[in-house]
Every structure is written in structure tokens, then in C-alpha cells.
Tab-separated table of C-alpha atoms in Angstrom:
chain	number	residue	atom	x	y	z
A	1	MET	CA	-25.693	-7.236	28.900
A	2	MET	CA	-22.244	-8.827	29.174
A	3	GLN	CA	-23.280	-11.527	26.704
A	4	GLN	CA	-24.274	-8.745	24.293
A	5	TYR	CA	-20.909	-7.062	24.889
A	6	CYS	CA	-18.934	-10.253	24.269
A	7	LYS	CA	-20.847	-10.926	21.048
A	8	THR	CA	-20.067	-7.429	19.773
A	9	LYS	CA	-16.435	-7.607	20.861
A	10	GLU	CA	-16.018	-10.889	18.975
A	11	GLU	CA	-16.791	-9.004	15.732
A	12	TYR	CA	-14.280	-6.243	16.493
A	13	LYS	CA	-11.341	-8.089	18.017
A	14	ASP	CA	-8.757	-5.624	16.701
A	15	CYS	CA	-10.516	-2.576	18.208
A	16	ILE	CA	-10.918	-1.086	21.651
A	17	LEU	CA	-14.698	-1.178	22.108
A	18	PHE	CA	-16.362	1.929	23.569
A	19	TYR	CA	-19.574	0.323	24.853
A	20	ARG	CA	-22.366	2.763	25.736
A	21	LEU	CA	-23.994	2.210	29.135
A	22	GLY	CA	-26.151	5.141	30.155
A	23	ASP	CA	-24.024	8.275	30.435
A	24	PHE	CA	-20.717	6.425	30.003
A	25	TYR	CA	-18.753	4.458	27.446
A	26	GLU	CA	-17.439	1.407	29.284
A	27	MET	CA	-14.552	-0.894	28.429
A	28	PHE	CA	-14.066	-4.416	29.789
A	29	PHE	CA	-11.396	-7.104	30.078
A	30	ASP	CA	-8.246	-6.447	27.990
A	31	ASP	CA	-9.725	-3.247	26.543
A	32	ALA	CA	-10.137	-1.895	30.074
A	33	LEU	CA	-6.550	-2.780	30.996
A	34	ILE	CA	-5.196	-1.028	27.891
A	35	ALA	CA	-7.437	2.032	28.250
A	36	SER	CA	-6.716	2.536	31.933
A	37	ARG	CA	-2.975	2.383	31.232
A	38	GLU	CA	-2.946	4.569	28.128
A	39	LEU	CA	-5.526	7.114	29.327
A	40	GLU	CA	-4.499	7.053	32.995
A	41	ILE	CA	-8.038	6.450	34.236
A	42	THR	CA	-9.181	4.356	37.200
A	43	LEU	CA	-9.541	0.601	36.690
A	44	THR	CA	-12.471	-0.995	38.503
A	45	GLY	CA	-14.315	-4.307	38.166
A	46	LYS	CA	-17.756	-5.738	37.429
A	47	ASP	CA	-19.437	-8.958	38.535
A	48	CYS	CA	-20.462	-10.908	35.453
A	49	GLY	CA	-20.819	-14.525	36.605
A	50	MET	CA	-17.100	-15.326	36.488
A	51	GLU	CA	-14.871	-16.383	39.364
A	52	GLU	CA	-13.161	-13.004	39.320
A	53	ARG	CA	-14.615	-9.599	38.592
A	54	ALA	CA	-14.127	-8.415	35.012
A	55	PRO	CA	-11.688	-5.474	34.673
A	56	MET	CA	-13.667	-2.362	33.759
A	57	CYS	CA	-13.161	1.366	33.203
A	58	GLY	CA	-15.330	4.111	31.766
A	59	ILE	CA	-15.405	7.617	30.331
A	60	PRO	CA	-18.265	10.183	30.144
A	61	TYR	CA	-20.043	9.965	26.787
A	62	HIS	CA	-20.038	13.758	26.306
A	63	ALA	CA	-16.215	13.866	26.521
A	64	TYR	CA	-15.387	10.671	24.658
A	65	GLU	CA	-13.694	12.367	21.669
A	66	ASN	CA	-10.716	13.526	23.722
A	67	TYR	CA	-10.083	10.011	25.062
A	68	MET	CA	-10.709	8.438	21.660
A	69	ASN	CA	-8.242	10.798	19.968
A	70	ARG	CA	-5.547	9.924	22.494
A	71	LEU	CA	-5.967	6.198	21.863
A	72	VAL	CA	-5.923	6.643	18.075
A	73	GLU	CA	-2.773	8.792	18.318
A	74	LYS	CA	-1.134	5.887	20.172
A	75	GLY	CA	-1.972	3.538	17.285
A	76	TYR	CA	-5.192	1.853	18.444
A	77	LYS	CA	-8.446	1.363	16.567
A	78	VAL	CA	-11.595	2.387	18.448
A	79	ALA	CA	-15.099	1.005	17.786
A	80	ILE	CA	-17.988	3.172	19.027
A	81	CYS	CA	-20.903	0.975	20.153
A	82	GLU	CA	-23.968	3.161	20.692
A	83	GLN	CA	-27.469	2.590	22.072
A	84	VAL	CA	-29.731	2.637	19.009
A	85	GLU	CA	-33.059	2.657	20.838
A	86	ASP	CA	-34.503	4.638	23.728
A	87	PRO	CA	-33.785	2.869	27.073
A	88	LYS	CA	-37.125	4.165	28.396
A	89	THR	CA	-39.139	2.334	25.742
A	90	ALA	CA	-36.867	-0.670	25.187
A	91	LYS	CA	-38.080	-4.087	26.300
A	92	GLY	CA	-35.295	-6.071	27.891
A	93	ILE	CA	-31.695	-5.318	26.926
A	94	VAL	CA	-31.251	-2.036	25.037
A	95	LYS	CA	-30.201	-2.684	21.426
A	96	ARG	CA	-26.674	-1.524	20.638
A	97	GLU	CA	-24.684	-1.340	17.392
A	98	VAL	CA	-21.225	-0.226	16.346
A	99	ILE	CA	-21.855	3.045	14.514
A	100	GLN	CA	-18.246	3.920	13.620
A	101	ILE	CA	-14.712	2.543	13.678
A	102	VAL	CA	-12.076	5.215	14.227
A	103	THR	CA	-8.501	4.679	12.996
A	104	PRO	CA	-5.624	7.089	12.316
A	105	GLY	CA	-6.684	7.353	8.657
A	106	THR	CA	-10.432	7.732	9.279
A	107	ILE	CA	-10.522	10.051	12.280
A	108	MET	CA	-12.687	13.137	11.759
A	109	SER	CA	-12.294	15.079	15.031
A	110	ALA	CA	-11.179	18.638	14.352
A	111	GLY	CA	-8.771	18.689	17.276
A	112	SER	CA	-6.926	15.547	16.207
A	113	ILE	CA	-5.844	16.473	12.660
A	114	SER	CA	-3.932	19.441	11.284
A	115	ASP	CA	-5.906	22.113	9.422
A	116	THR	CA	-2.977	22.759	7.088
A	117	LYS	CA	-2.112	19.145	6.237
A	118	ASN	CA	-4.077	16.309	4.635
A	119	ASN	CA	-4.752	13.194	6.699
A	120	TYR	CA	-4.100	10.437	4.148
A	121	ILE	CA	-4.843	6.735	4.347
A	122	MET	CA	-3.047	4.545	1.779
A	123	SER	CA	-3.904	1.244	0.113
A	124	ILE	CA	-1.299	-0.933	-1.669
A	125	TYR	CA	-2.065	-3.986	-3.810
A	126	TYR	CA	0.849	-6.026	-5.144
A	127	LYS	CA	0.743	-8.637	-7.899
A	128	ASP	CA	3.384	-8.177	-10.599
A	129	ARG	CA	2.850	-4.400	-10.270
A	130	PHE	CA	1.988	-2.146	-7.345
A	131	GLY	CA	-1.410	-0.461	-7.229
A	132	ILE	CA	-1.402	2.566	-4.915
A	133	SER	CA	-4.329	4.648	-3.685
A	134	PHE	CA	-4.546	7.543	-1.240
A	135	ALA	CA	-7.615	9.162	0.292
A	136	ASP	CA	-8.320	11.943	2.754
A	137	ILE	CA	-11.771	11.226	4.136
A	138	THR	CA	-11.989	14.706	5.677
A	139	THR	CA	-11.728	16.490	2.307
A	140	GLY	CA	-12.832	13.856	-0.224
A	141	ASP	CA	-9.462	13.818	-2.020
A	142	PHE	CA	-8.716	10.486	-3.724
A	143	TYR	CA	-5.645	9.585	-5.822
A	144	THR	CA	-4.473	6.398	-7.471
A	145	THR	CA	-1.572	5.228	-9.610
A	146	GLU	CA	0.361	2.111	-10.568
A	147	VAL	CA	4.136	1.605	-10.394
A	148	ASP	CA	6.530	-1.201	-11.259
A	149	ARG	CA	9.086	-0.974	-8.434
A	150	PHE	CA	8.836	-1.024	-4.645
A	151	SER	CA	11.265	1.905	-4.392
A	152	LYS	CA	8.610	4.033	-6.120
A	153	VAL	CA	6.055	2.902	-3.531
A	154	LEU	CA	8.359	4.179	-0.794
A	155	ASP	CA	8.730	7.472	-2.681
A	156	GLU	CA	4.931	7.884	-2.751
A	157	ILE	CA	4.733	7.115	0.962
A	158	SER	CA	7.334	9.808	1.584
A	159	LYS	CA	5.420	12.248	-0.641
A	160	PHE	CA	1.912	11.772	0.797
A	161	ALA	CA	2.961	10.890	4.380
A	162	PRO	CA	-0.037	8.612	5.153
A	163	VAL	CA	-0.946	7.866	8.763
A	164	GLU	CA	-2.379	4.427	7.926
A	165	ILE	CA	-1.533	1.837	5.247
A	166	LEU	CA	-3.553	-1.157	4.029
A	167	ILE	CA	-1.711	-3.977	2.234
A	168	ASN	CA	-2.581	-7.362	0.713
A	169	ASP	CA	-1.033	-10.640	1.845
A	170	ALA	CA	1.512	-10.733	-1.019
A	171	PHE	CA	3.863	-8.746	1.192
A	172	SER	CA	3.931	-11.551	3.772
A	173	LEU	CA	5.246	-14.143	1.283
A	174	GLU	CA	8.725	-15.466	1.987
A	175	GLU	CA	10.238	-13.929	-1.157
A	176	ASN	CA	8.907	-10.489	-0.164
A	177	THR	CA	10.265	-10.318	3.373
A	178	GLU	CA	12.391	-7.267	2.550
A	179	MET	CA	9.351	-5.302	1.384
A	180	GLN	CA	7.383	-6.457	4.405
A	181	ALA	CA	10.170	-5.358	6.728
A	182	SER	CA	10.280	-1.931	5.058
A	183	LEU	CA	6.525	-1.403	5.429
A	184	PHE	CA	6.160	-2.697	8.958
A	185	GLY	CA	9.310	-0.796	9.916
A	186	LEU	CA	7.289	2.371	9.315
A	187	ARG	CA	5.368	1.533	12.488
A	188	GLU	CA	8.435	2.164	14.582
A	189	LYS	CA	10.066	4.930	12.534
A	190	GLU	CA	7.067	7.017	11.446
A	191	HIS	CA	4.324	5.662	13.759
A	192	ILE	CA	2.214	4.620	10.739
A	193	MET	CA	-0.474	1.965	11.281
A	194	VAL	CA	0.017	-0.903	8.792
A	195	SER	CA	-2.758	-3.513	8.398
A	196	GLU	CA	-2.813	-6.646	6.241
A	197	MET	CA	-6.242	-7.038	4.640
A	198	GLU	CA	-7.981	-10.306	3.797
A	199	ASP	CA	-8.097	-11.561	0.197
A	200	TRP	CA	-11.798	-10.828	-0.351
A	201	TYR	CA	-11.128	-7.081	-0.052
A	202	TYR	CA	-9.373	-7.339	-3.447
A	203	ASP	CA	-11.973	-9.318	-5.401
A	204	TYR	CA	-11.851	-7.702	-8.857
A	205	GLU	CA	-15.567	-7.900	-9.685
A	206	MET	CA	-16.589	-6.580	-6.267
A	207	ASN	CA	-14.031	-3.766	-6.530
A	208	GLU	CA	-15.204	-2.806	-10.027
A	209	ARG	CA	-18.850	-2.734	-8.931
A	210	LEU	CA	-18.019	-0.702	-5.834
A	211	ILE	CA	-16.050	1.866	-7.870
A	212	LYS	CA	-18.845	2.289	-10.434
A	213	ASP	CA	-21.407	2.784	-7.666
A	214	GLN	CA	-19.222	5.264	-5.781
A	215	PHE	CA	-18.378	7.475	-8.763
A	216	HIS	CA	-21.659	6.963	-10.669
A	217	VAL	CA	-20.131	5.665	-13.905
A	218	MET	CA	-21.143	2.864	-16.266
A	219	ASN	CA	-17.585	1.527	-16.593
A	220	VAL	CA	-14.111	2.181	-15.208
A	221	GLU	CA	-12.617	3.296	-18.534
A	222	GLY	CA	-13.574	6.929	-17.971
A	223	LEU	CA	-11.764	6.868	-14.630
A	224	GLY	CA	-8.545	5.692	-16.295
A	225	LEU	CA	-8.516	2.333	-14.481
A	226	LYS	CA	-9.265	-0.154	-17.276
A	227	ASP	CA	-5.613	-0.966	-18.008
A	228	PHE	CA	-4.487	-0.784	-14.365
A	229	PRO	CA	-5.898	-3.832	-12.519
A	230	SER	CA	-3.606	-3.434	-9.516
A	231	ALA	CA	-4.627	0.204	-9.071
A	232	LEU	CA	-8.297	-0.793	-9.410
A	233	ARG	CA	-7.959	-3.369	-6.633
A	234	SER	CA	-6.207	-0.888	-4.342
A	235	VAL	CA	-9.020	1.630	-4.980
A	236	GLY	CA	-11.702	-0.978	-4.296
A	237	CYS	CA	-10.107	-2.133	-1.053
A	238	LEU	CA	-9.754	1.441	0.202
A	239	LEU	CA	-13.356	2.347	-0.654
A	240	TYR	CA	-14.690	-0.753	1.081
A	241	TYR	CA	-12.565	-0.063	4.163
A	242	LEU	CA	-13.776	3.545	4.376
A	243	LYS	CA	-17.421	2.500	3.994
A	244	ASP	CA	-16.941	-0.198	6.626
A	245	THR	CA	-15.361	2.106	9.200
A	246	GLN	CA	-17.962	4.837	8.629
A	247	LYS	CA	-20.809	2.286	8.611
A	248	GLY	CA	-22.398	3.883	5.576
A	249	ALA	CA	-21.834	5.950	2.465
A	250	VAL	CA	-18.824	8.209	1.970
A	251	ASP	CA	-20.465	10.540	-0.535
A	252	GLN	CA	-17.850	13.257	-0.034
A	253	ILE	CA	-15.536	11.082	-2.163
A	254	ASN	CA	-17.083	11.842	-5.560
A	255	ARG	CA	-14.051	12.055	-7.838
A	256	ILE	CA	-10.856	10.105	-8.366
A	257	ASN	CA	-7.574	11.494	-9.676
A	258	THR	CA	-5.542	8.985	-11.674
A	259	TYR	CA	-1.966	10.242	-11.965
A	260	GLN	CA	1.426	9.106	-13.205
A	261	VAL	CA	4.466	9.457	-10.968
A	262	GLU	CA	6.396	10.692	-14.028
A	263	ASP	CA	4.231	13.866	-14.034
A	264	TYR	CA	6.059	15.102	-10.945
A	265	VAL	CA	9.664	15.618	-9.908
A	266	VAL	CA	10.950	12.338	-8.450
A	267	LEU	CA	12.199	12.986	-4.925
A	268	ASP	CA	13.135	10.119	-2.632
A	269	SER	CA	12.782	10.361	1.143
A	270	ALA	CA	16.443	11.324	1.643
A	271	SER	CA	16.167	14.196	-0.850
A	272	ARG	CA	12.957	15.473	0.768
A	273	ARG	CA	14.578	15.361	4.180
A	274	ASN	CA	17.758	17.142	3.070
A	275	LEU	CA	15.882	19.802	1.080
A	276	GLU	CA	13.739	20.545	4.153
A	277	LEU	CA	10.670	21.060	1.997
A	278	CYS	CA	8.013	20.982	4.729
A	279	GLU	CA	9.964	20.440	7.935
A	280	THR	CA	13.494	20.949	9.204
A	281	MET	CA	15.905	18.064	9.672
A	282	ARG	CA	16.865	18.957	13.226
A	283	ASP	CA	13.554	19.416	15.072
A	284	LYS	CA	10.941	18.355	12.459
A	285	ASN	CA	9.200	21.745	12.671
A	286	LYS	CA	7.655	23.696	9.826
A	287	ARG	CA	9.472	26.856	10.912
A	288	GLY	CA	12.685	27.169	8.891
A	289	SER	CA	11.508	24.960	6.016
A	290	LEU	CA	10.783	25.987	2.427
A	291	LEU	CA	7.029	25.744	3.077
A	292	TRP	CA	7.381	28.118	6.049
A	293	VAL	CA	9.058	30.705	3.807
A	294	LEU	CA	6.391	30.447	1.093
A	295	ASP	CA	3.235	29.994	3.135
A	296	LYS	CA	1.284	33.249	3.265
A	297	THR	CA	-2.062	31.527	2.686
A	298	LYS	CA	-5.245	32.795	4.323
A	299	THR	CA	-7.303	29.599	4.473
A	300	ALA	CA	-6.742	26.000	5.559
A	301	MET	CA	-7.669	24.886	2.030
A	302	GLY	CA	-4.984	27.137	0.541
A	303	ALA	CA	-2.412	25.903	3.047
A	304	ARG	CA	-3.070	22.269	2.103
A	305	ARG	CA	-2.976	23.165	-1.592
A	306	LEU	CA	0.373	24.924	-1.274
A	307	ARG	CA	1.812	22.069	0.757
A	308	SER	CA	0.754	19.638	-1.974
A	309	MET	CA	2.509	21.780	-4.612
A	310	VAL	CA	5.720	21.864	-2.579
A	311	GLU	CA	5.658	18.120	-1.895
A	312	GLN	CA	4.778	17.246	-5.514
A	313	PRO	CA	6.591	19.666	-7.874
A	314	CYS	CA	4.805	19.386	-11.223
A	315	ILE	CA	6.733	19.012	-14.500
A	316	ARG	CA	3.741	19.276	-16.893
A	317	LYS	CA	4.385	22.403	-18.972
A	318	GLN	CA	0.739	23.351	-19.520
A	319	GLU	CA	-0.130	23.152	-15.821
A	320	ILE	CA	2.952	25.175	-14.872
A	321	GLU	CA	2.113	27.869	-17.420
A	322	GLU	CA	-1.510	28.071	-16.230
A	323	ARG	CA	-0.307	28.543	-12.683
A	324	LEU	CA	2.170	31.243	-13.738
A	325	ASP	CA	-0.552	33.042	-15.724
A	326	ALA	CA	-2.758	33.152	-12.632
A	327	ILE	CA	0.086	34.518	-10.513
A	328	GLU	CA	0.900	37.127	-13.164
A	329	ALA	CA	-2.737	38.279	-13.279
A	330	LEU	CA	-2.841	38.728	-9.490
A	331	ASN	CA	0.497	40.545	-9.414
A	332	ALA	CA	-0.720	42.934	-12.122
A	333	SER	CA	-3.750	43.928	-10.039
A	334	MET	CA	-2.585	44.798	-6.541
A	335	ILE	CA	-5.951	46.211	-5.396
A	336	THR	CA	-7.876	43.098	-6.464
A	337	ARG	CA	-5.271	40.880	-4.840
A	338	ASP	CA	-5.457	42.715	-1.506
A	339	GLU	CA	-9.263	42.642	-1.566
A	340	LEU	CA	-9.205	38.894	-2.194
A	341	ARG	CA	-6.851	38.341	0.738
A	342	GLU	CA	-9.159	40.377	2.972
A	343	TYR	CA	-12.216	38.368	1.949
A	344	LEU	CA	-10.403	35.049	2.343
A	345	ASN	CA	-9.574	35.891	5.966
A	346	ALA	CA	-13.187	35.131	6.891
A	347	VAL	CA	-13.566	31.919	4.846
A	348	TYR	CA	-13.571	28.723	6.922
A	349	ASP	CA	-12.413	25.267	5.843
A	350	LEU	CA	-15.191	24.525	3.357
A	351	GLU	CA	-13.783	21.141	2.296
A	352	ARG	CA	-13.958	19.684	5.792
A	353	LEU	CA	-17.180	21.490	6.666
A	354	MET	CA	-18.880	19.935	3.621
A	355	THR	CA	-17.600	16.499	4.654
A	356	ARG	CA	-19.090	16.860	8.142
A	357	ILE	CA	-22.390	17.985	6.638
A	358	THR	CA	-22.373	15.059	4.185
A	359	LEU	CA	-21.712	12.586	7.015
A	360	LYS	CA	-24.345	14.292	9.213
A	361	SER	CA	-21.805	14.969	11.952
A	362	ALA	CA	-21.783	18.794	11.674
A	363	ASN	CA	-22.616	20.780	14.806
A	364	PRO	CA	-24.343	24.205	14.924
A	365	ARG	CA	-20.980	26.010	14.862
A	366	ASP	CA	-20.001	24.161	11.671
A	367	LEU	CA	-23.269	25.140	9.973
A	368	ILE	CA	-22.870	28.804	10.929
A	369	SER	CA	-19.279	28.790	9.633
A	370	PHE	CA	-20.490	27.209	6.387
A	371	LYS	CA	-23.234	29.816	5.986
A	372	ASN	CA	-20.867	32.739	6.638
A	373	SER	CA	-18.270	31.396	4.211
A	374	LEU	CA	-20.833	30.944	1.438
A	375	ALA	CA	-22.102	34.477	2.029
A	376	ILE	CA	-18.606	35.842	1.366
A	377	LEU	CA	-18.026	33.720	-1.745
A	378	LEU	CA	-21.428	34.499	-3.218
């Protein structure tokens, strides 16, 4: 069993491995030392043919999410290694496989992410220009753009507030040490996980094929990516990473929004902080910010939508006028507006419910919430 564990751990060196043994997920060696310290659980040992007993600690499998969330919040990656055959019928060692890798940008647990805020993971590819992509795996949102200056990359990071960033090795070159310092400095300042990805993640042909398969298109022209090779590579890397961590398809990501930074008001991090758009300068709370004043939304989806509008003020005239027309129509019909607000009170977070259903991780409560919400909307 320990040989099987060591073989699996060798493939996931950068993760804390939750290794299923009966009714517990066990951790060994360095993973056990880290987990016992961070989770404040008892450290024991196990005889495994070595001179000294291997450090070991464990958690009950039915309560693993709480422990996993705490480790991810502290900046660790967690690999869930599950028994994939029935121990009663298995001959010899029970077969085990890693079924999911959980990181700050791919975590799905309802208690670990805010209902009113997107949980973005970001991918940056740099060669002459910067390709930037953002995704929220819990809602299926996916955005990409291309910029010519690193200062604009920092502006997008400030705007989307990702919890995890993937970068290519161009940032580690000697002439790019300032950019590298800025990105890795986010670990300390904003507690953002930053990972340097291997070159093969950015193979153009692989990325193009992956994008066409994901969005069911014959070519990338219709997605607006043909003339943006850096953006295409950042999209491809992010898609591959999400598929790899989920160990399967991510069908909830079925559309991609290609945008230009010039379509929105340019606000650097200092301006956002001083304007107190979504949080106050003093205590970093929503209360007292502009969003707090405006937010009278009834659903988690509406709250995220409003937050996006506040963080990314649009300057496209047609879109602004369409939004104003909708507001005018609702203001002109007070009875309809009040009825809508009443109905929306009982609508659950359909975006995230649909994602759980797509990934086959929905529980009975999720399905009932989904059914009740559809009944109201239909």
C-alpha cells in the first residue's frame, strides 16, 4: 500500500495528497507534517519498512471538505486520491486514483467561496504581447483579451481579483525580473497563488485543438482569437489546467467572451482603492463602499452581475443605452417591478447549481433548489 502511495505522490509532488484508506483520508511524510500543523490534528506514525515510522495523520472521509477548504485557503493544493473499486471484491491492493485536484481557483465547495463574488483563476502568456484569460469554474464565465503593456495586466488583475494565476516561463527571464517580482509579490500582498507552467501547456496547435473541441467550433475565427496568438495560448493553457484538475470535461464552460480593455473605464489599483468601489480602504469590508450603497439585489447571480458592472464601468454607448432602457421600463411599472422582486426572493444560484449538476457533484438539496427555481421562472 505504501508503494502505491509513493507512486501516486510522485505524480503530484506539489499537492498535499488525501489518500483514502477505509473511512479516512490519510497523509504521510511531509504532507502529514504540514497537515497536522496547519489543521491542528494529531500526528502519529506508521511502520512501512523504514528505520523510523513514517509520519502520518488522518481525517474522516465524510468531513474532508472542511479540512480541504482550510488547506486551500492557506495556499496549498490538495489532490483527492479515492478508492475506485469495492474493497470487498478487490483482489490484493485496492485500486486508487486521483479524482480531483483542488486549488484556490478550482475549488467548488459552497462554504469556501462567496455567493456574491466570482472566484476567478487567471492565465497569462507573454511573448511580445500579453495574452490574458480569466475563468470562474463555478459559473462557467470565461474572458480573454490581449494587451501590450504589463501595467495593463496589473490593471486587469486589480479588476478581476483572481485567487490563482498561471504564467509561462517568460516571466522568469533575467530581463523580466521586475514583472516576475510584481507577480510573485501578489503572494504576500494579496495571498494569490502564482504558478509557473511548463512550456508544453502553451503549444499553439494543442491549444487551438483544445479550444475548438471545448467550444464546438470549426475554427477560432468566430471566437475572435485568430489575430491574437498570445490570448489563444493563455486560453488553451487555462482550459487544459481546468480539465486536468477536474480530471474530466468542464462542459459548464461553453462560451468565451473576447473583450478589449478600451471598452471599459481604465482604473488602476490605486484608483479602485481610493474610490472604494467594492470595499473600504480602512477595514476592507463591503459595508461603506459604493457597491454596498447600490446592492439591493435579490439573488446571488444578480449580486455578482452588479459587482461586475461596478468593477468594470462600460463606455460602449449602445450597451449603456440598453441598460438604461431596461431600468426605465422597470421604473415605469412599479407593480411589475415589485412582483419580480418577490419572485426572485425564492430563486437560488442557478449558475452554480447547473455547474454542480454538469460535474455530477450536486447533492439532493441542490437538485431540489434547482427544481424550485425553475418552477418559479417557468
